[in-house]
Coordinates of C-alpha atoms in Angstrom, one line a residue:
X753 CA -19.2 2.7 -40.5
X754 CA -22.9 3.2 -41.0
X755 CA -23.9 6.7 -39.2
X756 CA -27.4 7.1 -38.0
X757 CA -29.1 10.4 -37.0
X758 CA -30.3 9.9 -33.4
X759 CA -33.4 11.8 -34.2
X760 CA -34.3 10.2 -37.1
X761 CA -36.3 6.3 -37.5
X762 CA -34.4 3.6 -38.2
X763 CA -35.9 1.7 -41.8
X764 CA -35.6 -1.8 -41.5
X765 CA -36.6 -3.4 -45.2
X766 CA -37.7 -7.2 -44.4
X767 CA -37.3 -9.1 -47.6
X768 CA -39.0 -12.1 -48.1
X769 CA -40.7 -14.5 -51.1
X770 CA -43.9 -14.2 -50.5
X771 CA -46.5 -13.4 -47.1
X772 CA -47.9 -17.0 -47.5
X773 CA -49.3 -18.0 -43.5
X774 CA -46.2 -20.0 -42.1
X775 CA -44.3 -20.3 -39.6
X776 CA -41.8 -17.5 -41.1
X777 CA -44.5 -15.6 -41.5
X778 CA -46.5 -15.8 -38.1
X779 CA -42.6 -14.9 -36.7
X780 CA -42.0 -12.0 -39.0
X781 CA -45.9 -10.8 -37.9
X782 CA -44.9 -11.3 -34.5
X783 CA -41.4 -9.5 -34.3
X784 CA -42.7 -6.9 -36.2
X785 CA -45.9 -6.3 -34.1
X786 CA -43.4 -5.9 -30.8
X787 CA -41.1 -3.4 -32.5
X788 CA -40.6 -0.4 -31.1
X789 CA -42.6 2.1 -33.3
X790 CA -40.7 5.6 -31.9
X791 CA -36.9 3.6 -33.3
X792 CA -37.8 1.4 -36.0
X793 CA -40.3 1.5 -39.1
X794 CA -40.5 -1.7 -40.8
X795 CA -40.9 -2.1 -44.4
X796 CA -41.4 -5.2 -46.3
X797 CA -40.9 -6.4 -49.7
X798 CA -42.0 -9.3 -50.9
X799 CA -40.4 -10.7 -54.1
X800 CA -43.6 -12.5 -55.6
X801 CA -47.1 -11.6 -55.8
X802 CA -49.2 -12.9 -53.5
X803 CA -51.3 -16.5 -53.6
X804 CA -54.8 -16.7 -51.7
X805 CA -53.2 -18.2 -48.1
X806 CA -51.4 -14.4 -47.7
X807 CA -51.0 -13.3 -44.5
X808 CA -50.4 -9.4 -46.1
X809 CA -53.8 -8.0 -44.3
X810 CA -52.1 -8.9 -41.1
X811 CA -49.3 -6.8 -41.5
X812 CA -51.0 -3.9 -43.0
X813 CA -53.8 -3.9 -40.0
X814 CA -49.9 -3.4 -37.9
X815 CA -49.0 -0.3 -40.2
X816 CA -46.4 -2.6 -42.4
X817 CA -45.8 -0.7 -45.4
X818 CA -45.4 -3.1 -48.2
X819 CA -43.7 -3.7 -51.9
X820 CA -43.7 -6.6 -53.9
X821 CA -41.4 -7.1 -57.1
X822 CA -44.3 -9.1 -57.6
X823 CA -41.5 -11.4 -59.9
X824 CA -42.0 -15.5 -60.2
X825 CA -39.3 -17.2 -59.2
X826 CA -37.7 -17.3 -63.6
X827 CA -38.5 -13.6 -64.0
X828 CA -36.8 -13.2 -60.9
X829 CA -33.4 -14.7 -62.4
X830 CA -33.5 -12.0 -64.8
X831 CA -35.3 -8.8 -62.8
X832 CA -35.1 -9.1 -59.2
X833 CA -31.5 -7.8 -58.9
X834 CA -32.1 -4.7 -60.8
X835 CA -35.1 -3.9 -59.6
X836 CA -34.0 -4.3 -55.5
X837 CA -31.2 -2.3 -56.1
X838 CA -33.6 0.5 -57.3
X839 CA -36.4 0.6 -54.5
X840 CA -33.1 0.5 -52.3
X841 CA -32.2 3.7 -53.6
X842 CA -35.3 4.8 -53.4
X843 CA -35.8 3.7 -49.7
X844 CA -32.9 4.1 -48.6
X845 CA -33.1 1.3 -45.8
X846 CA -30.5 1.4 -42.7
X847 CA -31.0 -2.0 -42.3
X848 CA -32.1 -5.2 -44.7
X849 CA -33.4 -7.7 -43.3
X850 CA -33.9 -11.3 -45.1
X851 CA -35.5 -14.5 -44.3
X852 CA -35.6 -17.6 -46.8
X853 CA -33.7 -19.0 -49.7
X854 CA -34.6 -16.3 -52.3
X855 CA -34.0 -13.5 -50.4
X856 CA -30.9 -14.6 -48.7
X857 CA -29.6 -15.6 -51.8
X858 CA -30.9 -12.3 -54.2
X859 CA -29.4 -9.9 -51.1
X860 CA -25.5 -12.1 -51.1
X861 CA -25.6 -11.2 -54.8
X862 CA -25.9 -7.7 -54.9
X863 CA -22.8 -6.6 -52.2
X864 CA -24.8 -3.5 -51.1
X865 CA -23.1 -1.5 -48.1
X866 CA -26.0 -1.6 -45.7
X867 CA -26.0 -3.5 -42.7
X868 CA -27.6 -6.6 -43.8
X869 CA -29.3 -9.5 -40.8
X870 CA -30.5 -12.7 -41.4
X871 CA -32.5 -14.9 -40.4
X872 CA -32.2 -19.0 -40.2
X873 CA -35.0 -21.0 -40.1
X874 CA -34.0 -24.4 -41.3
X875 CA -31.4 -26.4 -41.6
X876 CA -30.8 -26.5 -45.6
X877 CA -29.3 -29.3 -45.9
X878 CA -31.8 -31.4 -44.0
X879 CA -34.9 -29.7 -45.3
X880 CA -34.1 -29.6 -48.9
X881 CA -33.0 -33.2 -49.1
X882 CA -36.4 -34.3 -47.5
X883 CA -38.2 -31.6 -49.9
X884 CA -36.5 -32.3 -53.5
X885 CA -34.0 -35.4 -53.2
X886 CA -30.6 -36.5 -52.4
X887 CA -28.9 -34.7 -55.7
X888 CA -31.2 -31.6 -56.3
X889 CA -31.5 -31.0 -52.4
X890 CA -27.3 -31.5 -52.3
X891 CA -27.1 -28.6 -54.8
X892 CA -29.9 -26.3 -53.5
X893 CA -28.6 -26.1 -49.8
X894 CA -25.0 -25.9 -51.1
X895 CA -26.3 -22.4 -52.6
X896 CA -28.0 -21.2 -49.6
X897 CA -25.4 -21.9 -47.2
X898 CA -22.7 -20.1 -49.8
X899 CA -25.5 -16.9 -49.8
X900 CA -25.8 -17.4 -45.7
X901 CA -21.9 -17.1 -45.4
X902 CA -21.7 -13.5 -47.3
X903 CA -24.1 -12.0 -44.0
X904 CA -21.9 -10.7 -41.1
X905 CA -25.3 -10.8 -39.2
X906 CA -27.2 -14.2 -38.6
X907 CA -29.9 -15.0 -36.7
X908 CA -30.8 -18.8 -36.3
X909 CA -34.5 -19.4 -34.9
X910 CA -33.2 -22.0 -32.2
X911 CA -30.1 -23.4 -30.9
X912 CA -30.4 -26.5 -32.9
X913 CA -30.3 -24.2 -36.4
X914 CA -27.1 -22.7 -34.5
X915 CA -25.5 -25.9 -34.0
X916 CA -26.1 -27.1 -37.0
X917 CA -24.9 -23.9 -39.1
X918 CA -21.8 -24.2 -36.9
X919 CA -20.7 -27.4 -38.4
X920 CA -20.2 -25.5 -41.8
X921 CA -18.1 -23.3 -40.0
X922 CA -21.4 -20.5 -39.9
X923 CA -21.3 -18.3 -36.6
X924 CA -24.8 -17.2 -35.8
X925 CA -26.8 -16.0 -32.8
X926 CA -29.4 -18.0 -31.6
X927 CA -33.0 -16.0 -30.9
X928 CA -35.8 -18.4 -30.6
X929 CA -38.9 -17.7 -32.4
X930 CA -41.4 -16.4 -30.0
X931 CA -45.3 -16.6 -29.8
X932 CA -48.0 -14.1 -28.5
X933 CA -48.8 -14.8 -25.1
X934 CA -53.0 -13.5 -25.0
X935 CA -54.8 -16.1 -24.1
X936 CA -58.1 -14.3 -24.6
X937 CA -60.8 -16.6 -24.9
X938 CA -59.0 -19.4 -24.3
X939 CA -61.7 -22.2 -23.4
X940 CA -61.3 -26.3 -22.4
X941 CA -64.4 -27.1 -24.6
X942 CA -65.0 -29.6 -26.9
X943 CA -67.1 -28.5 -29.9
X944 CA -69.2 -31.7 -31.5
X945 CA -65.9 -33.8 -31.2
X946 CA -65.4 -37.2 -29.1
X947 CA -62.6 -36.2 -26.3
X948 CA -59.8 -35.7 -25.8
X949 CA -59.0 -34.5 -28.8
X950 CA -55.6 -34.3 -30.5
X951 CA -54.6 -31.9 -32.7
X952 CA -52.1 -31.6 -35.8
X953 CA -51.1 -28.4 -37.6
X954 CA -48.9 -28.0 -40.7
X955 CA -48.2 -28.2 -44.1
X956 CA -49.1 -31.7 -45.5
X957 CA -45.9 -32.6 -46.6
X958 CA -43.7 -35.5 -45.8
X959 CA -41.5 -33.9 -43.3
X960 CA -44.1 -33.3 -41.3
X961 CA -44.7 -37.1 -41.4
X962 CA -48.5 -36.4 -40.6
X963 CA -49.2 -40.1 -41.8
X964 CA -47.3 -41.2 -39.1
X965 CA -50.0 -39.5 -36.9
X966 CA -52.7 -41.2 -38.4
X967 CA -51.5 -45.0 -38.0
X968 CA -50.7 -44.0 -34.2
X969 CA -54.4 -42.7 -33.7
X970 CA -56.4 -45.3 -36.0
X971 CA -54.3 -48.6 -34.0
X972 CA -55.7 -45.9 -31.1
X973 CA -59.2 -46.3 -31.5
X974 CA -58.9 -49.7 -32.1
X975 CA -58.3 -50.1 -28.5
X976 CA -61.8 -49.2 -27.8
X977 CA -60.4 -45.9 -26.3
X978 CA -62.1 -42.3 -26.8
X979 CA -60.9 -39.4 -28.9
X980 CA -60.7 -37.7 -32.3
X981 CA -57.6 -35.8 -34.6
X982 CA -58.1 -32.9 -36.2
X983 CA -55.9 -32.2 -38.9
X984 CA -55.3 -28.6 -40.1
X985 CA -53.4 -27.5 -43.3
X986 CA -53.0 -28.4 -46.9
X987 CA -50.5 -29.8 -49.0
X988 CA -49.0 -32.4 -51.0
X989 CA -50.1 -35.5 -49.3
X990 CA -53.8 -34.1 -48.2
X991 CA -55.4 -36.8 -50.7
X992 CA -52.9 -39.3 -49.5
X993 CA -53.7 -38.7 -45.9
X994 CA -57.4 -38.8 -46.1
X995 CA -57.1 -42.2 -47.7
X996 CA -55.5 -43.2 -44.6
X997 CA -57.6 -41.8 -42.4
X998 CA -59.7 -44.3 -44.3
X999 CA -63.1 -42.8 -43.8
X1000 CA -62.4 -43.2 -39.8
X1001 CA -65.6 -40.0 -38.4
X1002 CA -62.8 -39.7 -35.9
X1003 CA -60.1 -38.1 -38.2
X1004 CA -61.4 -34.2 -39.1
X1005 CA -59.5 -33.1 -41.6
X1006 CA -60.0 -28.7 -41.7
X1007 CA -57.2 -27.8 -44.2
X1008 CA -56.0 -24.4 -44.5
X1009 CA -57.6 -22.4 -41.8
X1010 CA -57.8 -18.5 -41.0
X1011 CA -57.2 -18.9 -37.3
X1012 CA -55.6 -22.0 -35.7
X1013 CA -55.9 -21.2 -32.1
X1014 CA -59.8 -21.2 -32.7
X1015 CA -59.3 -24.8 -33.1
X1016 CA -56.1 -25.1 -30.8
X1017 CA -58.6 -23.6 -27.6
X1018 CA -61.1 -26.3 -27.6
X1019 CA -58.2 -29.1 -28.5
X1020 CA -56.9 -31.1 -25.4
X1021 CA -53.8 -32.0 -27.0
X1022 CA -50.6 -31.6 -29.6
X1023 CA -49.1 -34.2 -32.0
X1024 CA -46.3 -33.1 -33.6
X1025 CA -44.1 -36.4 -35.2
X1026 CA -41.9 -34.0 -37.6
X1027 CA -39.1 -35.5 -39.4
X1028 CA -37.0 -32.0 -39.0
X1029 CA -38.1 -28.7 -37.6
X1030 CA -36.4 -24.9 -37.2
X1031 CA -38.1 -24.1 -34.3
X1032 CA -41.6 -25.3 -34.9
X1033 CA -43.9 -21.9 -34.8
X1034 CA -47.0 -24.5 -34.3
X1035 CA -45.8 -26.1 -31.1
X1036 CA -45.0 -23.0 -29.6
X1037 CA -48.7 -21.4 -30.5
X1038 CA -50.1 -24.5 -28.9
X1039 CA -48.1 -24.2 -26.0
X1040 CA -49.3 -20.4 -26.2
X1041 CA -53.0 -22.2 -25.9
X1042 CA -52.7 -24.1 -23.1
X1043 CA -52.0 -27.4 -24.7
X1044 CA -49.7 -30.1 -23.8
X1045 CA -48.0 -31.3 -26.2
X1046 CA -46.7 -35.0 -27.8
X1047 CA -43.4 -34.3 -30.1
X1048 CA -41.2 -36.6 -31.8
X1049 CA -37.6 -36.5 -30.8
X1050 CA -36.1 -34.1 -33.1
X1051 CA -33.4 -32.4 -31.8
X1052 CA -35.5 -28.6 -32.3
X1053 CA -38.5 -30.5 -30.0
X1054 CA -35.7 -31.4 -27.5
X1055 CA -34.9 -28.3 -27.5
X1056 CA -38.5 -27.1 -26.0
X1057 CA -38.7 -30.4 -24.0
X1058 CA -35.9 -28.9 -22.0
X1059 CA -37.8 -26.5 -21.1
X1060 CA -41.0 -27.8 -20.1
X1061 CA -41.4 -29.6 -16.9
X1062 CA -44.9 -31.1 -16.9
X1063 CA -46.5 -29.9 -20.5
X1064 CA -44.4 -31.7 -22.8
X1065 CA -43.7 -36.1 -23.7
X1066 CA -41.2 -36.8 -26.3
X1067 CA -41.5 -40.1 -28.5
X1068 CA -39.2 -41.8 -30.5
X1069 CA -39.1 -41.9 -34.5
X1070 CA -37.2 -45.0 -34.6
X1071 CA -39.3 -47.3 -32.6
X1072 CA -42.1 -46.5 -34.7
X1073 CA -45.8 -45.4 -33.9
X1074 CA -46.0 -47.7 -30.8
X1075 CA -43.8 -44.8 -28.6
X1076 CA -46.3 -42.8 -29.8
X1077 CA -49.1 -45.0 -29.4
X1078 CA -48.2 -45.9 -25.8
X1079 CA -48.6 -42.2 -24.5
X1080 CA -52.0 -41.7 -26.3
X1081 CA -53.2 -44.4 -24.5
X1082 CA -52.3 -43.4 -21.0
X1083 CA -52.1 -39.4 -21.9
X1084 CA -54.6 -38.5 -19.1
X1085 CA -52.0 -40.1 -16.7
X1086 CA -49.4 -38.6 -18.3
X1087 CA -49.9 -34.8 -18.4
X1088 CA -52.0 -33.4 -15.5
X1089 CA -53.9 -30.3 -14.1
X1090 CA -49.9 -28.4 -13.9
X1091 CA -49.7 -29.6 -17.8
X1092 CA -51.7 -26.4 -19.0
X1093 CA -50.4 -23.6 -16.2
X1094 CA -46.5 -25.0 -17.6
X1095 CA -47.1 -24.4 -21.1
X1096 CA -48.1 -20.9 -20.7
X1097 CA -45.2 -20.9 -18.1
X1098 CA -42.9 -21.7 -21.0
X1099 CA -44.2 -19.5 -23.3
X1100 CA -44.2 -16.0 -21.1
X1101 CA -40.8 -16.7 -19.7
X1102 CA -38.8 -18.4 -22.8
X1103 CA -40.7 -18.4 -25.9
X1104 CA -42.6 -15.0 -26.1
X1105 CA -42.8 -12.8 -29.1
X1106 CA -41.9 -9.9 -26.9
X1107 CA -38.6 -11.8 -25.4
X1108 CA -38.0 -12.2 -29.1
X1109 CA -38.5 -8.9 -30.4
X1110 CA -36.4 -7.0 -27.6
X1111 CA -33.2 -9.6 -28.6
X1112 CA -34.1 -8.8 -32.4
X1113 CA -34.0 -4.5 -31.2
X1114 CA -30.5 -5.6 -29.9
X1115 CA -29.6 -6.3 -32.9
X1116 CA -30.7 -4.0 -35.0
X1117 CA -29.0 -1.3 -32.5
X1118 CA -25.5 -2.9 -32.9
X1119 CA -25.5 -3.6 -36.5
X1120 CA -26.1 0.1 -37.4
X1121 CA -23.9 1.2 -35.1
X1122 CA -20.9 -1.0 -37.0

């Protein structure tokens, strides 16, 4: 049994790869911004140094202490092991906390006896098929799931991780990622842009299936209707995309950006046609905006829908970008006045970062406490 001193702070070490802005990231920032401060002192660790899209400042400006093994991913083969076990010591952590595929894995190979949670936010086998192939994705998630086995403490980000971990015979608890719910400055303006305007977030990358986006809007404006798409982050398929996009002045593409809600607060809408999804951080911050939003039917954008009574519209995947295209067309009939006071609805009473954090504090009492 792990014995704590009830007058002394509980260390919680996060361990993650790297503070790169995600939607990991904007959680862990979240979670750790609603901890309570007088019980729990977080402490992160980060196994690689930092590239130029870190969210680190963030956590410092929230008191974060931080490491870094500052390791790539082949020095860490070789290093990381050691070198954990001995800021461990050193820290002397009463609870780890991991999140991705490195850390999971690096913290199921070293058997420590501290209370170890983790955290789900994909489904492996899914995302790293899509991501690296039927064979090398087969072999990658195979790992991770082996690593997520060896916790006694999971966490999956939405009940659709949960389900899906279950079918591998994985028991978790499911605590949905959560969003901040200050709205401060939130405006219905449109800056320079052709309304309504529709708005994408994420990494370019084919599971986000962004191109499937762009067809659906460009076979839009060729209905003589109104609008513009603004496209925010960088990736992979950015040079593909804007090739698409075909030179259409209606398609804004903004990459990587410091702050998304600036351009989420004078958006009138969300398009999200993901091909698989945890529980999609970006929906959730532009339901935390105001904004209706348009998902594809992915079984983690259900799992909002059923939630939302008049701020979300589902379309299907399989029938191609004419579902999607149909509800662009008539989206001012679709979603009304009640569209914006329901998404903020859903995100105080279900999908807050406080709601989160308190169900996170739960845990982290009961594990030290086994």
């Amino acid at each position: 049994m792990h014995l704590m001193n009830k007058n002394k702070s509980i260390k919680i070490l996060y361990i993650t790869s790297t503070l790169k802005k995600s939607g990991p990231t904007n959680q862990l920032l979240s979670l750790i911004k609603h901890l309570n401060r007088k019980i729990y002192k977080p402490i992160i660790l980060t196994l690689s140094p930092e590239a130029s899209d870190s969210g680190m400042e963030d956590f410092k400006k929230n008191g974060v202490i931080l490491y870094s093994l500052r390791l790539s991913r082949i020095k860490g083969l070789f290093y990381a092991k050691n070198r954990l076990s001995k800021l461990i010591n050193e820290l002397k952590p009463d609870i780890i906390h991991t999140q991705g595929i490195r850390a999971d894995s690096l913290m199921a190979s070293c058997h420590l006896n501290i209370p170890w949670v983790l955290t789900s936010h994909n489904y492996p086998i899914q995302d790293y098929t899509m991501k690296y192939g039927k064979i090398k994705g087969s072999l990658i998630s195979t790992k991770h799931l082996s690593s997520i086995r060896k916790c006694k403490n999971i966490i999956a980000c939405s009940r659709t991780i949960g389900n899906q971990l279950a079918t591998h015979g994985i028991k978790s608890i499911a605590i949905v990622n959560g969003v901040e719910t200050d709205n401060t400055g939130l405006i219905n303006k449109v800056k320079g842009l052709e309304e309504p305007v529709f708005i994408t977030v994420g990494n370019l990358i084919p599971r986000k299936n962004t191109s499937f986006v762009i067809k659906a809007f460009n076979i839009y404006k060729e209905s003589d209707k109104k609008g513009s798409l603004i496209i925010l982050g960088g990736g992979v398929e950015y040079n593909k995309l804007k090739q698409l996009a075909n030179k259409n002045p209606h398609i804004v593409f903004k990459g990587m950006v410091p702050d998304v809600k600036h351009y989420l607060f004078f958006s009138n809408y969300f398009i999200s046609a993901s091909l698989s999804e945890g529980m999609p951080y970006a929906v959730l911050e532009a339901l935390s905006s105001g904004l209706p939003v348009i998902l594809s039917d992915i079984p983690s954008h259900l799992e909002i829908s059923k939630e939302c009574t008049h701020c979300c519209e589902i379309f299907s995947l399989s029938k191609g970008i004419e579902d999607l295209i149909k509800i662009m067309l008539q989206v001012e009939n679709v979603f009304t006045k009640k569209s914006r006071e329901d998404a903020l609805r859903v995100i105080n009473n279900v999908f807050s970062a406080k709601v989160m954090a308190e169900k996170y504090q739960n845990v982290y009492s009961s594990v030290v406490r086994q």
